[in-house]
PDB file of C-alpha atoms in Angstrom:
ATOM      1  CA  UNK L  45      -1.321  -2.711 -10.548  1.00 44.00           C
ATOM      2  CA  UNK L  46      -4.800  -2.911 -11.888  1.00 41.00           C
ATOM      3  CA  UNK L  47      -7.204   0.114 -12.144  1.00 39.00           C
ATOM      4  CA  UNK L  48      -9.398  -1.500  -9.907  1.00 38.00           C
ATOM      5  CA  UNK L  49      -7.025  -2.314  -6.458  1.00 38.00           C
ATOM      6  CA  UNK L  50      -6.789   1.676  -7.122  1.00 37.00           C
ATOM      7  CA  UNK L  51      -8.700   2.760  -3.889  1.00 38.00           C
ATOM      8  CA  UNK L  52      -9.634   6.821  -3.656  1.00 37.00           C
ATOM      9  CA  UNK L  53      -9.080   6.711  -0.541  1.00 39.00           C
ATOM     10  CA  UNK L  54     -10.009  10.469   1.536  1.00 38.00           C
ATOM     11  CA  UNK L  55      -8.926  10.328   5.650  1.00 37.00           C
ATOM     12  CA  UNK L  56     -10.062  12.362   8.132  1.00 36.00           C
ATOM     13  CA  UNK L  57      -6.119  13.485   9.284  1.00 34.00           C
ATOM     14  CA  UNK L  58      -5.557  16.083  12.497  1.00 32.00           C
ATOM     15  CA  UNK L  59      -7.880  19.151  11.591  1.00 30.00           C
ATOM     16  CA  UNK L  60      -9.461  20.345  14.962  1.00 28.00           C
ATOM     17  CA  UNK L  61      -7.103  23.656  16.436  1.00 27.00           C
ATOM     18  CA  UNK L  62      -6.621  22.026  19.261  1.00 30.00           C
ATOM     19  CA  UNK L  63      -4.015  19.922  18.014  1.00 29.00           C
ATOM     20  CA  UNK L  64      -1.471  22.038  19.206  1.00 32.00           C
ATOM     21  CA  UNK L  65      -3.120  23.871  21.546  1.00 32.00           C
ATOM     22  CA  UNK L  66      -1.375  22.768  25.150  1.00 35.00           C
ATOM     23  CA  UNK L  67      -3.383  25.889  27.162  1.00 32.00           C
ATOM     24  CA  UNK L  68      -7.240  25.586  28.330  1.00 35.00           C
ATOM     25  CA  UNK L  69      -9.367  28.635  26.515  1.00 37.00           C
ATOM     26  CA  UNK L  70      -7.380  27.448  23.321  1.00 36.00           C
ATOM     27  CA  UNK L  71      -9.090  24.530  23.912  1.00 36.00           C
ATOM     28  CA  UNK L  72     -12.215  26.642  24.687  1.00 37.00           C
ATOM     29  CA  UNK L  73     -11.356  28.034  21.184  1.00 39.00           C
ATOM     30  CA  UNK L  74     -11.350  24.937  19.509  1.00 39.00           C
ATOM     31  CA  UNK L  75     -14.491  24.458  20.809  1.00 40.00           C
ATOM     32  CA  UNK L  76     -16.356  27.580  19.594  1.00 46.00           C
ATOM     33  CA  UNK L  77     -15.363  26.801  16.716  1.00 46.00           C
ATOM     34  CA  UNK L  78     -16.142  23.206  15.833  1.00 45.00           C
ATOM     35  CA  UNK L  79     -19.533  24.421  17.874  1.00 50.00           C
ATOM     36  CA  UNK L  80     -21.533  22.768  15.141  1.00 49.00           C
ATOM     37  CA  UNK L  81     -20.443  19.833  14.353  1.00 47.00           C
ATOM     38  CA  UNK L  82     -20.670  19.599  17.880  1.00 44.00           C
ATOM     39  CA  UNK L  83     -23.547  20.748  19.279  1.00 52.00           C
ATOM     40  CA  UNK L  84     -25.783  17.069  18.169  1.00 46.00           C
ATOM     41  CA  UNK L  85     -22.925  15.667  20.329  1.00 45.00           C
ATOM     42  CA  UNK L  86     -23.624  18.559  23.315  1.00 49.00           C
ATOM     43  CA  UNK L  87     -26.989  16.823  23.062  1.00 52.00           C
ATOM     44  CA  UNK L  88     -27.134  13.916  23.239  1.00 47.00           C
ATOM     45  CA  UNK L  89     -24.311  13.179  25.589  1.00 45.00           C
ATOM     46  CA  UNK L  90     -24.799  15.856  28.028  1.00 47.00           C
ATOM     47  CA  UNK L  91     -22.010  18.464  27.228  1.00 47.00           C
ATOM     48  CA  UNK L  92     -18.161  19.191  26.731  1.00 44.00           C
ATOM     49  CA  UNK L  93     -15.794  17.942  29.089  1.00 45.00           C
ATOM     50  CA  UNK L  94     -12.245  19.344  29.138  1.00 45.00           C
ATOM     51  CA  UNK L  95      -9.460  17.255  30.651  1.00 41.00           C
ATOM     52  CA  UNK L  96      -6.582  18.353  32.118  1.00 41.00           C
ATOM     53  CA  UNK L  97      -3.361  17.577  31.153  1.00 44.00           C
ATOM     54  CA  UNK L  98      -1.900  14.392  33.077  1.00 41.00           C
ATOM     55  CA  UNK L  99       1.803  12.979  33.095  1.00 42.00           C
ATOM     56  CA  UNK L 100       0.893   9.854  31.325  1.00 48.00           C
ATOM     57  CA  UNK L 101       2.932   7.232  29.727  1.00 52.00           C
ATOM     58  CA  UNK L 102       0.216   8.471  26.609  1.00 46.00           C
ATOM     59  CA  UNK L 103       1.596  11.764  26.885  1.00 47.00           C
ATOM     60  CA  UNK L 104       5.188  11.186  28.011  1.00 54.00           C
ATOM     61  CA  UNK L 105       4.940   9.213  25.179  1.00 60.00           C
ATOM     62  CA  UNK L 106       2.900   9.225  22.325  1.00 63.00           C
ATOM     63  CA  UNK L 107       2.772   7.177  19.279  1.00 75.00           C
ATOM     64  CA  UNK L 108       0.770  10.191  17.476  1.00 66.00           C
ATOM     65  CA  UNK L 109       3.240  13.375  15.673  1.00 66.00           C
ATOM     66  CA  UNK L 110       1.062  15.466  14.279  1.00 62.00           C
ATOM     67  CA  UNK L 111       2.446  17.564  10.932  1.00 60.00           C
ATOM     68  CA  UNK L 112       3.289  21.065  10.919  1.00 55.00           C
ATOM     69  CA  UNK L 113       0.420  23.066   9.065  1.00 54.00           C
ATOM     70  CA  UNK L 114       2.943  23.955   6.600  1.00 46.00           C
ATOM     71  CA  UNK L 115       3.165  20.465   6.749  1.00 46.00           C
ATOM     72  CA  UNK L 116      -0.140  18.596   5.983  1.00 50.00           C
ATOM     73  CA  UNK L 117      -0.943  17.006   3.611  1.00 48.00           C
ATOM     74  CA  UNK L 118      -3.467  18.555   0.754  1.00 57.00           C
ATOM     75  CA  UNK L 119      -6.100  17.822  -0.770  1.00 64.00           C
ATOM     76  CA  UNK L 120      -5.733  15.543  -3.056  1.00 76.00           C
ATOM     77  CA  UNK L 121      -8.863  14.124  -5.050  1.00 75.00           C
ATOM     78  CA  UNK L 122      -9.662  13.214  -8.495  1.00 76.00           C
ATOM     79  CA  UNK L 123     -13.557  13.520  -8.498  1.00 77.00           C
ATOM     80  CA  UNK L 124     -15.536  15.586  -5.793  1.00 82.00           C
ATOM     81  CA  UNK L 125     -16.754  14.296  -2.228  1.00 85.00           C
ATOM     82  CA  UNK L 126     -20.655  13.289  -2.136  1.00 85.00           C
ATOM     83  CA  UNK L 127     -20.710  15.924   0.743  1.00 85.00           C
ATOM     84  CA  UNK L 128     -19.347  17.947  -1.242  1.00 85.00           C
ATOM     85  CA  UNK L 129     -23.104  18.120  -2.363  1.00 89.00           C
ATOM     86  CA  UNK L 130     -26.290  20.201  -1.041  1.00 90.00           C
ATOM     87  CA  UNK L 131     -28.757  18.335   0.639  1.00 91.00           C
ATOM     88  CA  UNK L 132     -26.692  14.121   0.438  1.00 92.00           C
ATOM     89  CA  UNK L 133     -27.072  14.503   4.038  1.00 92.00           C
ATOM     90  CA  UNK L 134     -30.792  12.496   3.455  1.00 93.00           C
ATOM     91  CA  UNK L 135     -28.880   9.623   2.357  1.00 91.00           C
ATOM     92  CA  UNK L 136     -27.050   8.688   5.475  1.00 94.00           C
ATOM     93  CA  UNK L 137     -29.032   6.187   6.777  1.00 94.00           C
ATOM     94  CA  UNK L 138     -29.267   5.853  10.890  1.00 92.00           C
ATOM     95  CA  UNK L 139     -26.280   3.172  11.443  1.00 93.00           C
ATOM     96  CA  UNK L 140     -23.942   2.246   9.616  1.00 94.00           C
ATOM     97  CA  UNK L 141     -21.104  -0.584  11.037  1.00 95.00           C
ATOM     98  CA  UNK L 142     -18.721  -1.792   8.336  1.00 96.00           C
ATOM     99  CA  UNK L 143     -18.549  -4.938  10.504  1.00 95.00           C
ATOM    100  CA  UNK L 144     -21.740  -5.859   9.165  1.00 95.00           C
ATOM    101  CA  UNK L 145     -22.889  -4.684   6.217  1.00 95.00           C
ATOM    102  CA  UNK L 146     -25.851  -7.487   5.706  1.00 94.00           C
ATOM    103  CA  UNK L 147     -23.797  -9.746   6.978  1.00 95.00           C
ATOM    104  CA  UNK L 148     -20.425 -10.025   5.601  1.00 95.00           C
ATOM    105  CA  UNK L 149     -17.388  -7.848   7.612  1.00 96.00           C
ATOM    106  CA  UNK L 150     -14.974  -6.255   5.528  1.00 96.00           C
ATOM    107  CA  UNK L 151     -13.426  -4.580   8.692  1.00 93.00           C
ATOM    108  CA  UNK L 152     -10.056  -6.872   9.339  1.00 92.00           C
ATOM    109  CA  UNK L 153      -9.169  -8.304  13.080  1.00 90.00           C
ATOM    110  CA  UNK L 154      -7.758  -5.976  15.604  1.00 88.00           C
ATOM    111  CA  UNK L 155      -4.518  -5.838  15.759  1.00 89.00           C
ATOM    112  CA  UNK L 156      -1.705  -4.606  19.346  1.00 90.00           C
ATOM    113  CA  UNK L 157       0.363  -2.748  18.025  1.00 91.00           C
ATOM    114  CA  UNK L 158       2.895  -3.805  21.387  1.00 89.00           C
ATOM    115  CA  UNK L 159       3.017  -7.163  20.678  1.00 88.00           C
ATOM    116  CA  UNK L 160       5.852  -8.513  20.458  1.00 91.00           C
ATOM    117  CA  UNK L 161       6.925  -6.103  23.062  1.00 91.00           C
ATOM    118  CA  UNK L 162       6.604  -2.231  22.449  1.00 91.00           C
ATOM    119  CA  UNK L 163       6.453   0.204  19.873  1.00 93.00           C
ATOM    120  CA  UNK L 164       4.903   3.457  19.170  1.00 90.00           C
ATOM    121  CA  UNK L 165       3.313   3.173  15.946  1.00 91.00           C
ATOM    122  CA  UNK L 166      -0.486   3.433  16.428  1.00 89.00           C
ATOM    123  CA  UNK L 167       0.228   6.639  13.463  1.00 90.00           C
ATOM    124  CA  UNK L 168       0.860   3.733  10.874  1.00 93.00           C
ATOM    125  CA  UNK L 169      -1.539   1.352  12.117  1.00 94.00           C
ATOM    126  CA  UNK L 170      -4.054   4.073  12.416  1.00 92.00           C
ATOM    127  CA  UNK L 171      -3.066   4.118   8.359  1.00 93.00           C
ATOM    128  CA  UNK L 172      -2.959   1.449   7.048  1.00 95.00           C
ATOM    129  CA  UNK L 173      -5.849  -0.471   8.790  1.00 95.00           C
ATOM    130  CA  UNK L 174      -7.901   1.924   7.219  1.00 95.00           C
ATOM    131  CA  UNK L 175      -6.346   1.521   3.947  1.00 96.00           C
ATOM    132  CA  UNK L 176      -6.786  -2.268   4.127  1.00 97.00           C
ATOM    133  CA  UNK L 177     -10.337  -2.171   5.152  1.00 96.00           C
ATOM    134  CA  UNK L 178     -11.113   0.753   2.050  1.00 96.00           C
ATOM    135  CA  UNK L 179      -9.607  -1.747  -0.523  1.00 96.00           C
ATOM    136  CA  UNK L 180     -11.441  -5.432   0.458  1.00 96.00           C
ATOM    137  CA  UNK L 181     -14.182  -2.310   0.430  1.00 96.00           C
ATOM    138  CA  UNK L 182     -13.284  -0.908  -3.166  1.00 95.00           C
ATOM    139  CA  UNK L 183     -13.159  -5.187  -3.992  1.00 95.00           C
ATOM    140  CA  UNK L 184     -15.810  -5.765  -2.785  1.00 93.00           C
ATOM    141  CA  UNK L 185     -15.079  -8.158  -0.102  1.00 93.00           C
ATOM    142  CA  UNK L 186     -13.480 -10.810  -2.844  1.00 93.00           C
ATOM    143  CA  UNK L 187     -10.987 -13.254  -1.332  1.00 92.00           C
ATOM    144  CA  UNK L 188      -8.313 -13.127  -0.517  1.00 92.00           C
ATOM    145  CA  UNK L 189      -8.845  -9.552   1.596  1.00 94.00           C
ATOM    146  CA  UNK L 190      -6.602  -7.375   1.824  1.00 95.00           C
ATOM    147  CA  UNK L 191      -4.077  -6.851   4.819  1.00 95.00           C
ATOM    148  CA  UNK L 192      -1.774  -4.197   4.642  1.00 97.00           C
ATOM    149  CA  UNK L 193       2.075  -4.674   5.601  1.00 97.00           C
ATOM    150  CA  UNK L 194       2.588  -1.840   8.823  1.00 96.00           C
ATOM    151  CA  UNK L 195       6.547  -2.696   8.999  1.00 96.00           C
ATOM    152  CA  UNK L 196       6.918  -1.838   5.244  1.00 94.00           C
ATOM    153  CA  UNK L 197       6.523   1.943   6.196  1.00 95.00           C
ATOM    154  CA  UNK L 198       7.897   1.946   9.339  1.00 95.00           C
ATOM    155  CA  UNK L 199      10.865   0.422   7.399  1.00 94.00           C
ATOM    156  CA  UNK L 200      11.290   1.552   4.040  1.00 94.00           C
ATOM    157  CA  UNK L 201       9.533   5.123   4.736  1.00 91.00           C
ATOM    158  CA  UNK L 202      11.749   7.756   6.511  1.00 86.00           C
ATOM    159  CA  UNK L 203       9.902   9.536   8.564  1.00 81.00           C
ATOM    160  CA  UNK L 204       8.364   7.875  11.649  1.00 84.00           C
ATOM    161  CA  UNK L 205       9.033   5.057  13.553  1.00 90.00           C
ATOM    162  CA  UNK L 206       8.319   2.645  16.917  1.00 92.00           C
ATOM    163  CA  UNK L 207       9.032   6.637  17.968  1.00 89.00           C
ATOM    164  CA  UNK L 208       6.115   8.050  16.396  1.00 87.00           C
ATOM    165  CA  UNK L 209       5.065   9.321  12.884  1.00 89.00           C
ATOM    166  CA  UNK L 210       1.979  11.418  11.358  1.00 88.00           C
ATOM    167  CA  UNK L 211      -0.490   9.363   9.661  1.00 89.00           C
ATOM    168  CA  UNK L 212       0.153  11.673   6.257  1.00 87.00           C
ATOM    169  CA  UNK L 213       2.851   9.790   5.690  1.00 89.00           C
ATOM    170  CA  UNK L 214       0.995   7.037   5.729  1.00 93.00           C
ATOM    171  CA  UNK L 215      -1.335   8.064   2.812  1.00 92.00           C
ATOM    172  CA  UNK L 216       2.334  10.026   1.083  1.00 91.00           C
ATOM    173  CA  UNK L 217       3.551   6.967   0.824  1.00 94.00           C
ATOM    174  CA  UNK L 218       0.745   4.536  -0.437  1.00 95.00           C
ATOM    175  CA  UNK L 219      -0.043   6.830  -3.262  1.00 93.00           C
ATOM    176  CA  UNK L 220       3.612   7.848  -4.426  1.00 93.00           C
ATOM    177  CA  UNK L 221       5.271   3.665  -3.888  1.00 94.00           C
ATOM    178  CA  UNK L 222       2.294   1.621  -2.693  1.00 96.00           C
ATOM    179  CA  UNK L 223       2.028  -0.943  -0.195  1.00 97.00           C
ATOM    180  CA  UNK L 224       3.043  -4.331   0.406  1.00 97.00           C
ATOM    181  CA  UNK L 225       0.977  -7.397   2.419  1.00 96.00           C
ATOM    182  CA  UNK L 226       1.169  -8.716   5.320  1.00 96.00           C
ATOM    183  CA  UNK L 227       2.816 -11.573   3.844  1.00 94.00           C
ATOM    184  CA  UNK L 228       5.797  -9.984   2.954  1.00 96.00           C
ATOM    185  CA  UNK L 229       6.991  -8.043   5.696  1.00 95.00           C
ATOM    186  CA  UNK L 230       5.399  -9.118   8.689  1.00 95.00           C
ATOM    187  CA  UNK L 231       5.348  -6.502  11.635  1.00 96.00           C
ATOM    188  CA  UNK L 232       8.109  -7.520  14.140  1.00 95.00           C
ATOM    189  CA  UNK L 233       7.301  -4.056  16.712  1.00 94.00           C
ATOM    190  CA  UNK L 234      10.908  -2.503  15.525  1.00 94.00           C
ATOM    191  CA  UNK L 235      12.545  -0.350  13.789  1.00 94.00           C
ATOM    192  CA  UNK L 236      14.349  -2.452  10.340  1.00 92.00           C
ATOM    193  CA  UNK L 237      16.075  -2.584   7.827  1.00 91.00           C
ATOM    194  CA  UNK L 238      15.166  -1.083   4.133  1.00 93.00           C
ATOM    195  CA  UNK L 239      16.668  -2.999   1.632  1.00 94.00           C
ATOM    196  CA  UNK L 240      14.389  -6.097  -1.033  1.00 95.00           C
ATOM    197  CA  UNK L 241      14.432  -8.580   1.458  1.00 94.00           C
ATOM    198  CA  UNK L 242      12.464  -6.656   4.068  1.00 90.00           C
ATOM    199  CA  UNK L 243      10.395  -5.268   1.623  1.00 91.00           C
ATOM    200  CA  UNK L 244       9.119  -8.562   0.858  1.00 95.00           C
ATOM    201  CA  UNK L 245      10.838 -11.612   1.721  1.00 94.00           C
ATOM    202  CA  UNK L 246      10.789 -15.013   2.819  1.00 95.00           C
ATOM    203  CA  UNK L 247      13.092 -17.971   3.037  1.00 96.00           C
ATOM    204  CA  UNK L 248      14.538 -21.500   2.870  1.00 96.00           C
ATOM    205  CA  UNK L 249      16.271 -24.181   5.312  1.00 96.00           C
ATOM    206  CA  UNK L 250      19.123 -22.888   4.241  1.00 96.00           C
ATOM    207  CA  UNK L 251      18.787 -18.603   3.294  1.00 95.00           C
ATOM    208  CA  UNK L 252      16.699 -16.449   2.609  1.00 96.00           C
ATOM    209  CA  UNK L 253      15.756 -14.407  -0.554  1.00 96.00           C
ATOM    210  CA  UNK L 254      14.221 -11.179  -1.868  1.00 96.00           C
ATOM    211  CA  UNK L 255      11.447 -12.142  -3.697  1.00 96.00           C
ATOM    212  CA  UNK L 256      10.967 -10.448  -6.883  1.00 94.00           C
ATOM    213  CA  UNK L 257       7.043 -10.709  -7.887  1.00 95.00           C
ATOM    214  CA  UNK L 258       4.165  -9.206  -6.002  1.00 96.00           C
ATOM    215  CA  UNK L 259       1.990  -7.151  -5.980  1.00 95.00           C
ATOM    216  CA  UNK L 260       1.672  -3.571  -4.041  1.00 96.00           C
ATOM    217  CA  UNK L 261      -1.193  -1.575  -3.140  1.00 97.00           C
ATOM    218  CA  UNK L 262      -1.234   2.394  -3.954  1.00 96.00           C
ATOM    219  CA  UNK L 263      -4.193   4.738  -3.371  1.00 94.00           C
ATOM    220  CA  UNK L 264      -5.506   7.934  -6.356  1.00 90.00           C
ATOM    221  CA  UNK L 265      -6.634  10.366  -3.403  1.00 89.00           C
ATOM    222  CA  UNK L 266      -6.670  12.008   0.177  1.00 89.00           C
ATOM    223  CA  UNK L 267      -7.016  14.414   2.316  1.00 86.00           C
ATOM    224  CA  UNK L 268      -8.632  16.125   5.529  1.00 85.00           C
ATOM    225  CA  UNK L 269     -12.750  16.450   6.184  1.00 86.00           C
ATOM    226  CA  UNK L 270     -15.045  17.963   8.569  1.00 85.00           C
ATOM    227  CA  UNK L 271     -18.395  18.272  10.254  1.00 88.00           C
ATOM    228  CA  UNK L 272     -19.851  15.569  11.503  1.00 88.00           C
ATOM    229  CA  UNK L 273     -21.370  14.516   8.492  1.00 92.00           C
ATOM    230  CA  UNK L 274     -19.016  14.792   5.620  1.00 92.00           C
ATOM    231  CA  UNK L 275     -17.018  11.501   8.022  1.00 91.00           C
ATOM    232  CA  UNK L 276     -20.568   9.941   8.303  1.00 93.00           C
ATOM    233  CA  UNK L 277     -21.141  10.315   4.227  1.00 94.00           C
ATOM    234  CA  UNK L 278     -17.090   9.226   3.362  1.00 92.00           C
ATOM    235  CA  UNK L 279     -17.771   6.258   5.899  1.00 94.00           C
ATOM    236  CA  UNK L 280     -20.612   5.073   4.348  1.00 95.00           C
ATOM    237  CA  UNK L 281     -19.874   5.909   0.527  1.00 92.00           C
ATOM    238  CA  UNK L 282     -16.480   4.842   0.392  1.00 92.00           C
ATOM    239  CA  UNK L 283     -15.526   3.155   3.938  1.00 94.00           C
ATOM    240  CA  UNK L 284     -13.176   3.504   6.962  1.00 95.00           C
ATOM    241  CA  UNK L 285     -11.158   6.891   7.274  1.00 92.00           C
ATOM    242  CA  UNK L 286      -8.459   7.660  10.404  1.00 90.00           C
ATOM    243  CA  UNK L 287      -9.398   9.587  12.954  1.00 85.00           C
ATOM    244  CA  UNK L 288      -6.889  10.956  15.641  1.00 78.00           C
ATOM    245  CA  UNK L 289      -8.311  10.971  19.504  1.00 75.00           C
ATOM    246  CA  UNK L 290      -6.388  11.858  22.681  1.00 68.00           C
ATOM    247  CA  UNK L 291      -6.264   9.148  24.345  1.00 67.00           C
ATOM    248  CA  UNK L 292      -4.578   9.982  27.547  1.00 69.00           C
ATOM    249  CA  UNK L 293      -4.916   7.605  30.960  1.00 70.00           C
ATOM    250  CA  UNK L 294      -7.796  10.683  32.094  1.00 70.00           C
ATOM    251  CA  UNK L 295      -9.657   9.013  28.808  1.00 70.00           C
ATOM    252  CA  UNK L 296      -9.115   5.260  29.533  1.00 70.00           C
ATOM    253  CA  UNK L 297      -9.632   5.788  33.063  1.00 71.00           C
ATOM    254  CA  UNK L 298     -12.217   8.282  34.054  1.00 71.00           C
ATOM    255  CA  UNK L 299     -14.547   8.991  30.815  1.00 71.00           C
ATOM    256  CA  UNK L 300     -18.248   8.215  30.969  1.00 75.00           C
ATOM    257  CA  UNK L 301     -19.966  10.229  28.491  1.00 73.00           C
ATOM    258  CA  UNK L 302     -19.404  13.734  26.618  1.00 70.00           C
ATOM    259  CA  UNK L 303     -17.182  16.131  24.254  1.00 70.00           C
ATOM    260  CA  UNK L 304     -14.035  16.796  24.831  1.00 65.00           C
ATOM    261  CA  UNK L 305     -10.549  18.519  23.580  1.00 63.00           C
ATOM    262  CA  UNK L 306      -7.438  16.984  23.855  1.00 64.00           C
ATOM    263  CA  UNK L 307      -4.425  17.058  23.087  1.00 62.00           C
ATOM    264  CA  UNK L 308      -3.926  14.324  20.158  1.00 60.00           C
ATOM    265  CA  UNK L 309      -1.579  10.794  20.772  1.00 54.00           C
ATOM    266  CA  UNK L 310      -3.172   8.688  19.385  1.00 52.00           C
ATOM    267  CA  UNK L 311      -4.772   6.744  15.700  1.00 53.00           C
ATOM    268  CA  UNK L 312      -7.373   5.224  14.982  1.00 55.00           C
ATOM    269  CA  UNK L 313      -9.932   3.326  12.206  1.00 58.00           C
ATOM    270  CA  UNK L 314     -12.899   4.813  12.703  1.00 52.00           C
ATOM    271  CA  UNK L 315     -15.489   2.363  10.577  1.00 52.00           C
ATOM    272  CA  UNK L 316     -19.120   3.762  11.675  1.00 48.00           C
TER     273      UNK L 316
END
């Protein structure tokens, strides 16, 4: 594997104290502890909204299972981050979007995890989507674009599946075993087998076979980043980050603005 393909990944995992909160009091405490990070959003959007728990399908079957505190990813890094140095905020642009950097799109397409059938795999898509885009950023968008397979992690990761999982496992798997391209193992939205063929296979009219020589994509660094400016810097310098959000039914139907504390149920890729 060429060193150029070793992308430095620093993912935003579940960092708020409200991750495991299940009471209004704990949500309020989380908001107080994160007041410096929330102040800008409060001023811009009009305050903090406390969303009540609902028994929607999103909370009954969330696709994200945040790791226990004892199992959360530790910071794995080989060099200091830009946001660790004083005054880094001065270099941040007013706006940034990896879908349009001087007319160039570094981001992959939006995907539906529930096609062809329902699969609670947002934890995979949030991680794999982030890594795919970061490889494209590191490779300066050279052809062919990187489009990593979420199915291989569902099949072979061993810790999560279509019933949910943690994005931490995606990054650990990418560091330890490497990821394959979508061409090797296309998404099927099912809990599949883990063998040589399913890792990377192809078929002729009369038989199917495992491919022996194929590219695996490894990451070198990963971990957590907290704070609005820190996250902005990480996105600007190295590419999208994976974020956990509370995508409840009330959020989808009633949310119009502001900051709120809610149980984390969905993993997404933040591009700008």
